[in-house]
mmCIF file of C-alpha atoms in Angstrom:
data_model
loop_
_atom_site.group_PDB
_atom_site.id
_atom_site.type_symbol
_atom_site.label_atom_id
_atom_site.label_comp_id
_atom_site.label_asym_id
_atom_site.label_seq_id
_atom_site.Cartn_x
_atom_site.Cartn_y
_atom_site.Cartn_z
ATOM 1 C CA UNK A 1 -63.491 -39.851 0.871
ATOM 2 C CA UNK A 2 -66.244 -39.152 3.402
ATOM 3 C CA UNK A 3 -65.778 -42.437 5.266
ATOM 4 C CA UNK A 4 -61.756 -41.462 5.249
ATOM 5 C CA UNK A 5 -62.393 -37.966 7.055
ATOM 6 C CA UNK A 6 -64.986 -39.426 9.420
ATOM 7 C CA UNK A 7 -62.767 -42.333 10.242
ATOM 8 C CA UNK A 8 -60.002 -39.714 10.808
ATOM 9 C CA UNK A 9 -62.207 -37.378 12.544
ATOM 10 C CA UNK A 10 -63.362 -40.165 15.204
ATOM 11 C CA UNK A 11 -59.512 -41.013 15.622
ATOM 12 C CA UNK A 12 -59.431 -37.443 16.442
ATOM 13 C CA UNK A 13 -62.200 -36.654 18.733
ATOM 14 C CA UNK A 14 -60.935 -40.100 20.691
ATOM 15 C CA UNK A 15 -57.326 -39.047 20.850
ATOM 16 C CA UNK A 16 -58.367 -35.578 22.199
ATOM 17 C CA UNK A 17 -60.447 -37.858 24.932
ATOM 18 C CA UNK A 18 -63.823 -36.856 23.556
ATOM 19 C CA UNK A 19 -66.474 -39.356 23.973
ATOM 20 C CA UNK A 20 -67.383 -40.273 20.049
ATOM 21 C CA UNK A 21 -69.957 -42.341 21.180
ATOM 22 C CA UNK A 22 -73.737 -41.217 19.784
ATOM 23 C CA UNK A 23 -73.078 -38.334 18.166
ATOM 24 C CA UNK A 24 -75.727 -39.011 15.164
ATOM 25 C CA UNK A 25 -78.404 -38.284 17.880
ATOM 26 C CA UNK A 26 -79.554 -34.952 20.227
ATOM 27 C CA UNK A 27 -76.922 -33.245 21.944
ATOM 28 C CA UNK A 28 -76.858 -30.210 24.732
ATOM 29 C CA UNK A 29 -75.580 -28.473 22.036
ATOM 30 C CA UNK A 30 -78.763 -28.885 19.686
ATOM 31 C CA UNK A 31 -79.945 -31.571 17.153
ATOM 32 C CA UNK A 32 -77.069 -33.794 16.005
ATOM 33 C CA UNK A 33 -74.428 -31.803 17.570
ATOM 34 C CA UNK A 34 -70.873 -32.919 18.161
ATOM 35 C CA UNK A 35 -70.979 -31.337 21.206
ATOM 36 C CA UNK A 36 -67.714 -29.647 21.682
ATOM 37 C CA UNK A 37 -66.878 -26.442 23.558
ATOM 38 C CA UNK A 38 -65.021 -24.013 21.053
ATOM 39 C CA UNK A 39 -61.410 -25.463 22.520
ATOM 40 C CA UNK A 40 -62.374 -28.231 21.375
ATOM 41 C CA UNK A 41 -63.853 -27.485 17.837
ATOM 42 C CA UNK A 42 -61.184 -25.462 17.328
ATOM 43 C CA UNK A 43 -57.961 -28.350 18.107
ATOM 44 C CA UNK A 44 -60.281 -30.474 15.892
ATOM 45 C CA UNK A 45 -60.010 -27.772 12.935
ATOM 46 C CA UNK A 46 -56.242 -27.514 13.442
ATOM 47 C CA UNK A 47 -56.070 -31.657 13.156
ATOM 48 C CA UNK A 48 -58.520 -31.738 10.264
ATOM 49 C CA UNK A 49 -56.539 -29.156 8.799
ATOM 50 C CA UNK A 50 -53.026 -30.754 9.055
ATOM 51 C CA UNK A 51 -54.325 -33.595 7.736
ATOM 52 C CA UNK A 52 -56.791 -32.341 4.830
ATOM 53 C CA UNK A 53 -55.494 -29.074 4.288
ATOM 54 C CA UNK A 54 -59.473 -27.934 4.741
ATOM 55 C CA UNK A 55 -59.837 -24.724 7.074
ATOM 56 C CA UNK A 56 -62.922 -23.546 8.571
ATOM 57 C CA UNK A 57 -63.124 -19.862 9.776
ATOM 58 C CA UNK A 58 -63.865 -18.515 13.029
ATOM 59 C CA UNK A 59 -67.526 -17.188 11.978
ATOM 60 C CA UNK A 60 -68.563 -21.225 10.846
ATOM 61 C CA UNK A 61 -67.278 -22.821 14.435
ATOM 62 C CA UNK A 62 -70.800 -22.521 15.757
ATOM 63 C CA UNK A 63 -72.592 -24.621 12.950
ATOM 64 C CA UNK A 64 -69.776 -26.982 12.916
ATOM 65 C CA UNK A 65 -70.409 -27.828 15.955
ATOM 66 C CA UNK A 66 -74.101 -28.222 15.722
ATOM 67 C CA UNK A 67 -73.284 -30.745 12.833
ATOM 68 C CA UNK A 68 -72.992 -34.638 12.961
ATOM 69 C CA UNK A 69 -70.683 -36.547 12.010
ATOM 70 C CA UNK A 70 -71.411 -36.934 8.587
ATOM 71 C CA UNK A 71 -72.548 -33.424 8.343
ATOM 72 C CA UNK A 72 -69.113 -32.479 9.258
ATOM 73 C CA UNK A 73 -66.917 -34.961 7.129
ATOM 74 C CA UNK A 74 -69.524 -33.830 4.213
ATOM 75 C CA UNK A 75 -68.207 -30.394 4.967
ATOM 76 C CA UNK A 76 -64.601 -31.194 4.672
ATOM 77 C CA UNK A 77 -64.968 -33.414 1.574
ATOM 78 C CA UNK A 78 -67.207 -30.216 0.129
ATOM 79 C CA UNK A 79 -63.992 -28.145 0.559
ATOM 80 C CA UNK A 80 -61.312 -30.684 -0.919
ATOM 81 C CA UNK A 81 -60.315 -30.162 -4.670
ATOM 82 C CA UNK A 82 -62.709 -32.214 -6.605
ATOM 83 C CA UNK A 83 -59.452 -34.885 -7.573
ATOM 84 C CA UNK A 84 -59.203 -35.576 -3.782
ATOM 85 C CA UNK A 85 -63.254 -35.389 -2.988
ATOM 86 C CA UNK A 86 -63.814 -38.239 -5.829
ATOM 87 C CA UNK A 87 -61.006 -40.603 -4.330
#
C-alpha cells in the first residue's frame, strides 16, 4: 500500500507542477523535505484525502512537509484502517 500512495502522491506533486525530482535528499526546507510552501502541502492533503480518505490537521503541516517521500506515504498508510494498510 505504501508504493500505491507514493505512486499516487508523485502523480500528485507532478500534476500540481511540483518538481518530484530528489526529494529523498536535503531540501531548503530541512533534511528530506518535500519542500512545499503550505499552499502547496495543503492542495496535496486535500488530493491525498479524496483519494485515501486520510486527513492531516493543520498543527502536523509543518512535519509533513519536512518528511520524504516515504516518510509521508508511511504516514498515510499509518492512518488507513488496517484492511486497507495490509493490501
Amino acid at each position: 500500500m505504501r508504493d500505491k500512495v507514493r505512486e499516487f502522491v508523485v502523480a500528485a506533486l507532478a500534476d500540481m507542477n511540483y518538481d518530484v525530482g530528489d526529494v529523498t535528499g536535503d531540501s531548503e526546507l530541512g533534511p528530506a523535505g518535500l519542500d512545499m510552501e503550505s499552499l502547496g502541502m495543503a492542495e496535496l492533503a486535500v488530493r491525498v484525502e479524496d483519494e485515501f480518505g486520510v486527513a492531516f490537521d493543520d498543527e502536523e503541516a509543518e512535519g509533513l512537509a519536512l518528511m520524504t517521500l516515504d516518510e509521508y506515504a508511511a504516514a498515510v498508510v499509518a492512518r488507513l484502517p488496517v484492511a486497507e494498510a495490509s493490501a
